[in-house]
PDB file of C-alpha atoms in Angstrom:
ATOM      1  CA  UNK A  18      42.033   3.232   4.835  1.00  0.00           C
ATOM      2  CA  UNK A  19      40.763   2.499   1.307  1.00  0.00           C
ATOM      3  CA  UNK A  20      42.612   5.573   0.002  1.00  0.00           C
ATOM      4  CA  UNK A  21      45.867   4.407   1.627  1.00  0.00           C
ATOM      5  CA  UNK A  22      45.476   0.930   0.128  1.00  0.00           C
ATOM      6  CA  UNK A  23      44.719   2.390  -3.311  1.00  0.00           C
ATOM      7  CA  UNK A  24      47.657   4.804  -3.011  1.00  0.00           C
ATOM      8  CA  UNK A  25      50.003   1.973  -2.015  1.00  0.00           C
ATOM      9  CA  UNK A  26      48.798  -0.151  -4.921  1.00  0.00           C
ATOM     10  CA  UNK A  27      49.298   2.707  -7.397  1.00  0.00           C
ATOM     11  CA  UNK A  28      52.738   3.461  -5.977  1.00  0.00           C
ATOM     12  CA  UNK A  29      53.824  -0.200  -6.361  1.00  0.00           C
ATOM     13  CA  UNK A  30      52.312  -0.440  -9.844  1.00  0.00           C
ATOM     14  CA  UNK A  31      54.117   2.725 -10.918  1.00  0.00           C
ATOM     15  CA  UNK A  32      57.504   1.406  -9.750  1.00  0.00           C
ATOM     16  CA  UNK A  33      56.818  -1.972 -11.372  1.00  0.00           C
ATOM     17  CA  UNK A  34      56.035  -0.215 -14.644  1.00  0.00           C
ATOM     18  CA  UNK A  35      59.265   1.780 -14.452  1.00  0.00           C
ATOM     19  CA  UNK A  36      61.300  -1.399 -13.812  1.00  0.00           C
ATOM     20  CA  UNK A  37      59.617  -3.408 -16.567  1.00  0.00           C
ATOM     21  CA  UNK A  38      59.746  -0.616 -19.156  1.00  0.00           C
ATOM     22  CA  UNK A  39      63.571  -0.629 -19.133  1.00  0.00           C
ATOM     23  CA  UNK A  40      63.715  -3.762 -21.307  1.00  0.00           C
ATOM     24  CA  UNK A  41      65.644  -4.705 -24.414  1.00  0.00           C
ATOM     25  CA  UNK A  42      63.356  -4.435 -27.449  1.00  0.00           C
ATOM     26  CA  UNK A  43      62.922  -7.726 -29.320  1.00  0.00           C
ATOM     27  CA  UNK A  44      64.239  -6.239 -32.564  1.00  0.00           C
ATOM     28  CA  UNK A  45      67.631  -5.537 -30.925  1.00  0.00           C
ATOM     29  CA  UNK A  46      68.202  -9.103 -29.691  1.00  0.00           C
ATOM     30  CA  UNK A  47      71.262 -10.641 -31.329  1.00  0.00           C
ATOM     31  CA  UNK A  48      72.398  -7.382 -32.950  1.00  0.00           C
ATOM     32  CA  UNK A  49      75.784  -5.727 -32.462  1.00  0.00           C
ATOM     33  CA  UNK A  50      75.339  -2.612 -30.330  1.00  0.00           C
ATOM     34  CA  UNK A  51      78.064  -0.164 -29.319  1.00  0.00           C
ATOM     35  CA  UNK A  52      77.757   1.147 -25.765  1.00  0.00           C
ATOM     36  CA  UNK A  53      79.770   3.190 -23.300  1.00  0.00           C
ATOM     37  CA  UNK A  54      79.389   2.455 -19.615  1.00  0.00           C
ATOM     38  CA  UNK A  55      80.943   1.390 -16.352  1.00  0.00           C
ATOM     39  CA  UNK A  56      81.843  -2.023 -14.956  1.00  0.00           C
ATOM     40  CA  UNK A  57      79.406  -1.957 -12.035  1.00  0.00           C
ATOM     41  CA  UNK A  58      80.388  -5.115 -10.146  1.00  0.00           C
ATOM     42  CA  UNK A  59      83.468  -7.138  -9.336  1.00  0.00           C
ATOM     43  CA  UNK A  60      84.329  -9.123 -12.462  1.00  0.00           C
ATOM     44  CA  UNK A  61      84.008 -12.871 -11.865  1.00  0.00           C
ATOM     45  CA  UNK A  62      86.736 -14.783 -13.720  1.00  0.00           C
ATOM     46  CA  UNK A  63      85.997 -18.259 -15.071  1.00  0.00           C
ATOM     47  CA  UNK A  64      88.061 -20.755 -17.039  1.00  0.00           C
ATOM     48  CA  UNK A  65      87.447 -19.166 -20.462  1.00  0.00           C
ATOM     49  CA  UNK A  66      85.581 -15.967 -19.650  1.00  0.00           C
ATOM     50  CA  UNK A  67      84.900 -13.171 -17.214  1.00  0.00           C
ATOM     51  CA  UNK A  68      81.399 -12.069 -16.174  1.00  0.00           C
ATOM     52  CA  UNK A  69      80.378  -8.660 -14.864  1.00  0.00           C
ATOM     53  CA  UNK A  70      77.503  -6.232 -14.507  1.00  0.00           C
ATOM     54  CA  UNK A  71      77.611  -3.149 -16.704  1.00  0.00           C
ATOM     55  CA  UNK A  72      75.897   0.222 -16.253  1.00  0.00           C
ATOM     56  CA  UNK A  73      75.160   1.637 -19.699  1.00  0.00           C
ATOM     57  CA  UNK A  74      75.753   5.386 -19.832  1.00  0.00           C
ATOM     58  CA  UNK A  75      75.452   5.977 -23.576  1.00  0.00           C
ATOM     59  CA  UNK A  76      74.393   3.980 -26.636  1.00  0.00           C
ATOM     60  CA  UNK A  77      76.487   4.793 -29.718  1.00  0.00           C
ATOM     61  CA  UNK A  78      74.548   2.658 -32.206  1.00  0.00           C
ATOM     62  CA  UNK A  79      71.897   4.847 -33.862  1.00  0.00           C
ATOM     63  CA  UNK A  80      68.287   4.082 -32.855  1.00  0.00           C
ATOM     64  CA  UNK A  81      69.338   1.253 -30.500  1.00  0.00           C
ATOM     65  CA  UNK A  82      67.546   0.932 -27.158  1.00  0.00           C
ATOM     66  CA  UNK A  83      69.504  -0.731 -24.365  1.00  0.00           C
ATOM     67  CA  UNK A  84      68.530  -1.196 -20.693  1.00  0.00           C
ATOM     68  CA  UNK A  85      70.510   0.827 -18.189  1.00  0.00           C
ATOM     69  CA  UNK A  86      71.828  -2.244 -16.312  1.00  0.00           C
ATOM     70  CA  UNK A  87      73.021  -5.370 -18.128  1.00  0.00           C
ATOM     71  CA  UNK A  88      75.035  -8.520 -17.366  1.00  0.00           C
ATOM     72  CA  UNK A  89      77.880  -9.328 -19.752  1.00  0.00           C
ATOM     73  CA  UNK A  90      80.344 -12.123 -20.404  1.00  0.00           C
ATOM     74  CA  UNK A  91      83.668 -11.544 -22.098  1.00  0.00           C
ATOM     75  CA  UNK A  92      84.848 -14.772 -23.712  1.00  0.00           C
ATOM     76  CA  UNK A  93      88.471 -15.660 -24.358  1.00  0.00           C
ATOM     77  CA  UNK A  94      87.598 -18.424 -26.848  1.00  0.00           C
ATOM     78  CA  UNK A  95      84.426 -19.438 -28.637  1.00  0.00           C
ATOM     79  CA  UNK A  96      84.977 -23.168 -28.065  1.00  0.00           C
ATOM     80  CA  UNK A  97      87.021 -25.319 -25.685  1.00  0.00           C
ATOM     81  CA  UNK A  98      89.255 -26.625 -28.476  1.00  0.00           C
ATOM     82  CA  UNK A  99      90.257 -23.121 -29.626  1.00  0.00           C
ATOM     83  CA  UNK A 100      93.237 -21.359 -28.080  1.00  0.00           C
ATOM     84  CA  UNK A 101      92.019 -18.687 -25.662  1.00  0.00           C
ATOM     85  CA  UNK A 102      92.385 -15.042 -26.517  1.00  0.00           C
ATOM     86  CA  UNK A 103      93.782 -12.810 -23.781  1.00  0.00           C
ATOM     87  CA  UNK A 104      91.072 -11.277 -21.628  1.00  0.00           C
ATOM     88  CA  UNK A 105      91.429  -7.702 -20.394  1.00  0.00           C
ATOM     89  CA  UNK A 106      92.083  -7.065 -16.730  1.00  0.00           C
ATOM     90  CA  UNK A 107      88.668  -5.618 -15.896  1.00  0.00           C
ATOM     91  CA  UNK A 108      88.147  -3.765 -12.635  1.00  0.00           C
ATOM     92  CA  UNK A 109      85.007  -2.389 -11.061  1.00  0.00           C
ATOM     93  CA  UNK A 110      84.472   1.288 -11.752  1.00  0.00           C
ATOM     94  CA  UNK A 111      86.237   1.364 -15.118  1.00  0.00           C
ATOM     95  CA  UNK A 112      84.509   3.058 -18.044  1.00  0.00           C
ATOM     96  CA  UNK A 113      84.597   1.035 -21.267  1.00  0.00           C
ATOM     97  CA  UNK A 114      83.401   1.374 -24.838  1.00  0.00           C
ATOM     98  CA  UNK A 115      82.194  -2.065 -25.937  1.00  0.00           C
ATOM     99  CA  UNK A 116      80.455  -3.741 -28.832  1.00  0.00           C
ATOM    100  CA  UNK A 117      77.938  -6.113 -27.282  1.00  0.00           C
ATOM    101  CA  UNK A 118      75.336  -8.596 -28.423  1.00  0.00           C
ATOM    102  CA  UNK A 119      72.360  -8.785 -26.058  1.00  0.00           C
ATOM    103  CA  UNK A 120      69.234 -10.803 -25.416  1.00  0.00           C
ATOM    104  CA  UNK A 121      66.319 -10.499 -23.059  1.00  0.00           C
ATOM    105  CA  UNK A 122      66.735 -12.418 -19.788  1.00  0.00           C
ATOM    106  CA  UNK A 123      65.632 -16.051 -19.982  1.00  0.00           C
ATOM    107  CA  UNK A 124      65.895 -18.892 -17.516  1.00  0.00           C
ATOM    108  CA  UNK A 125      64.675 -22.451 -17.358  1.00  0.00           C
ATOM    109  CA  UNK A 126      61.481 -23.172 -15.460  1.00  0.00           C
ATOM    110  CA  UNK A 127      62.347 -25.410 -12.542  1.00  0.00           C
ATOM    111  CA  UNK A 128      59.624 -25.673  -9.867  1.00  0.00           C
ATOM    112  CA  UNK A 129      61.038 -25.090  -6.361  1.00  0.00           C
ATOM    113  CA  UNK A 130      64.415 -24.289  -7.910  1.00  0.00           C
ATOM    114  CA  UNK A 131      66.424 -21.196  -8.642  1.00  0.00           C
ATOM    115  CA  UNK A 132      64.548 -18.625 -10.746  1.00  0.00           C
ATOM    116  CA  UNK A 133      67.210 -16.903 -12.851  1.00  0.00           C
ATOM    117  CA  UNK A 134      64.822 -14.384 -14.445  1.00  0.00           C
ATOM    118  CA  UNK A 135      63.473 -13.264 -11.059  1.00  0.00           C
ATOM    119  CA  UNK A 136      67.024 -12.998  -9.716  1.00  0.00           C
ATOM    120  CA  UNK A 137      68.001 -10.721 -12.615  1.00  0.00           C
ATOM    121  CA  UNK A 138      64.838  -8.635 -12.202  1.00  0.00           C
ATOM    122  CA  UNK A 139      65.573  -8.156  -8.468  1.00  0.00           C
ATOM    123  CA  UNK A 140      68.971  -6.726  -9.396  1.00  0.00           C
ATOM    124  CA  UNK A 141      67.563  -4.498 -12.152  1.00  0.00           C
ATOM    125  CA  UNK A 142      69.342  -6.440 -14.914  1.00  0.00           C
ATOM    126  CA  UNK A 143      67.094  -6.284 -17.959  1.00  0.00           C
ATOM    127  CA  UNK A 144      69.391  -7.856 -20.589  1.00  0.00           C
ATOM    128  CA  UNK A 145      72.253 -10.352 -20.716  1.00  0.00           C
ATOM    129  CA  UNK A 146      74.852 -10.793 -23.399  1.00  0.00           C
ATOM    130  CA  UNK A 147      78.477 -10.892 -24.350  1.00  0.00           C
ATOM    131  CA  UNK A 148      81.228  -8.599 -25.598  1.00  0.00           C
ATOM    132  CA  UNK A 149      82.050  -8.968 -29.290  1.00  0.00           C
ATOM    133  CA  UNK A 150      85.737  -9.307 -30.186  1.00  0.00           C
ATOM    134  CA  UNK A 151      87.531  -6.206 -31.405  1.00  0.00           C
ATOM    135  CA  UNK A 152      86.717  -2.556 -30.967  1.00  0.00           C
ATOM    136  CA  UNK A 153      86.626  -2.577 -27.163  1.00  0.00           C
ATOM    137  CA  UNK A 154      88.607   0.032 -25.291  1.00  0.00           C
ATOM    138  CA  UNK A 155      88.959   1.361 -21.772  1.00  0.00           C
ATOM    139  CA  UNK A 156      87.869   4.993 -21.627  1.00  0.00           C
ATOM    140  CA  UNK A 157      88.574   5.793 -17.949  1.00  0.00           C
ATOM    141  CA  UNK A 158      90.394   3.875 -15.209  1.00  0.00           C
ATOM    142  CA  UNK A 159      87.990   4.871 -12.427  1.00  0.00           C
ATOM    143  CA  UNK A 160      84.615   6.569 -12.264  1.00  0.00           C
ATOM    144  CA  UNK A 161      84.301   8.293  -8.896  1.00  0.00           C
ATOM    145  CA  UNK A 162      80.927   7.154  -7.546  1.00  0.00           C
ATOM    146  CA  UNK A 163      80.375   5.609  -4.104  1.00  0.00           C
ATOM    147  CA  UNK A 164      79.023   2.275  -5.404  1.00  0.00           C
ATOM    148  CA  UNK A 165      82.067   1.787  -7.657  1.00  0.00           C
ATOM    149  CA  UNK A 166      84.472   2.678  -4.854  1.00  0.00           C
ATOM    150  CA  UNK A 167      82.812   0.056  -2.628  1.00  0.00           C
ATOM    151  CA  UNK A 168      83.217  -2.536  -5.407  1.00  0.00           C
ATOM    152  CA  UNK A 169      86.907  -1.581  -5.731  1.00  0.00           C
ATOM    153  CA  UNK A 170      87.370  -2.127  -1.986  1.00  0.00           C
ATOM    154  CA  UNK A 171      85.634  -5.505  -2.272  1.00  0.00           C
ATOM    155  CA  UNK A 172      88.006  -6.370  -5.127  1.00  0.00           C
ATOM    156  CA  UNK A 173      91.022  -5.491  -2.985  1.00  0.00           C
ATOM    157  CA  UNK A 174      89.771  -7.681  -0.129  1.00  0.00           C
ATOM    158  CA  UNK A 175      89.118 -10.573  -2.548  1.00  0.00           C
ATOM    159  CA  UNK A 176      92.642 -10.233  -3.994  1.00  0.00           C
ATOM    160  CA  UNK A 177      94.219 -10.279  -0.524  1.00  0.00           C
ATOM    161  CA  UNK A 178      92.239 -13.361   0.503  1.00  0.00           C
ATOM    162  CA  UNK A 179      93.188 -15.141  -2.722  1.00  0.00           C
ATOM    163  CA  UNK A 180      96.871 -14.287  -2.351  1.00  0.00           C
ATOM    164  CA  UNK A 181      96.978 -15.359   1.300  1.00  0.00           C
ATOM    165  CA  UNK A 182      95.021 -18.596   0.787  1.00  0.00           C
ATOM    166  CA  UNK A 183      96.017 -19.454  -2.780  1.00  0.00           C
ATOM    167  CA  UNK A 184      96.034 -23.261  -2.376  1.00  0.00           C
ATOM    168  CA  UNK A 185      93.670 -23.638   0.570  1.00  0.00           C
ATOM    169  CA  UNK A 186      90.548 -25.678  -0.236  1.00  0.00           C
ATOM    170  CA  UNK A 187      88.340 -23.241   1.707  1.00  0.00           C
ATOM    171  CA  UNK A 188      89.617 -20.084  -0.042  1.00  0.00           C
ATOM    172  CA  UNK A 189      86.600 -19.916  -2.326  1.00  0.00           C
ATOM    173  CA  UNK A 190      84.200 -20.016   0.615  1.00  0.00           C
ATOM    174  CA  UNK A 191      86.001 -17.184   2.390  1.00  0.00           C
ATOM    175  CA  UNK A 192      86.274 -15.153  -0.785  1.00  0.00           C
TER     176      UNK A 192
END
């Protein structure tokens, strides 16, 4: 029994170490980093931006270390009073080359409230950031992996719900 408990503890500690080791080094926070990867989740459009999860496949910046799974925002304007720049029509499963600026995940400490850092850790997201203007390009329209195909199907369902219930007050709940 003691061996099983020790084995279970070591197994959990090993997986925790693997998860925590895939972190953005402090020296790369706030630096421009060129990456190639895949849009791993349905992009969530907002008033001035679009947010999405990104699976990093390759880091083009020499000596840069980037976690494999990051959350990005792509802003159309830096401030509300500036005219928005056109945002690309992102879709899940697309491969992009992007210049990003990242930081380690941080969240406010709110007892009995939502823990943003824990939420990111649960999803394997080890850095957050935004896409820098210029130099971004789509490399492939679709990467054929099951998880990306599922996200594409989810996107299609969301689009059909939004088109059918465009002005309905409950459309967001159903979506």
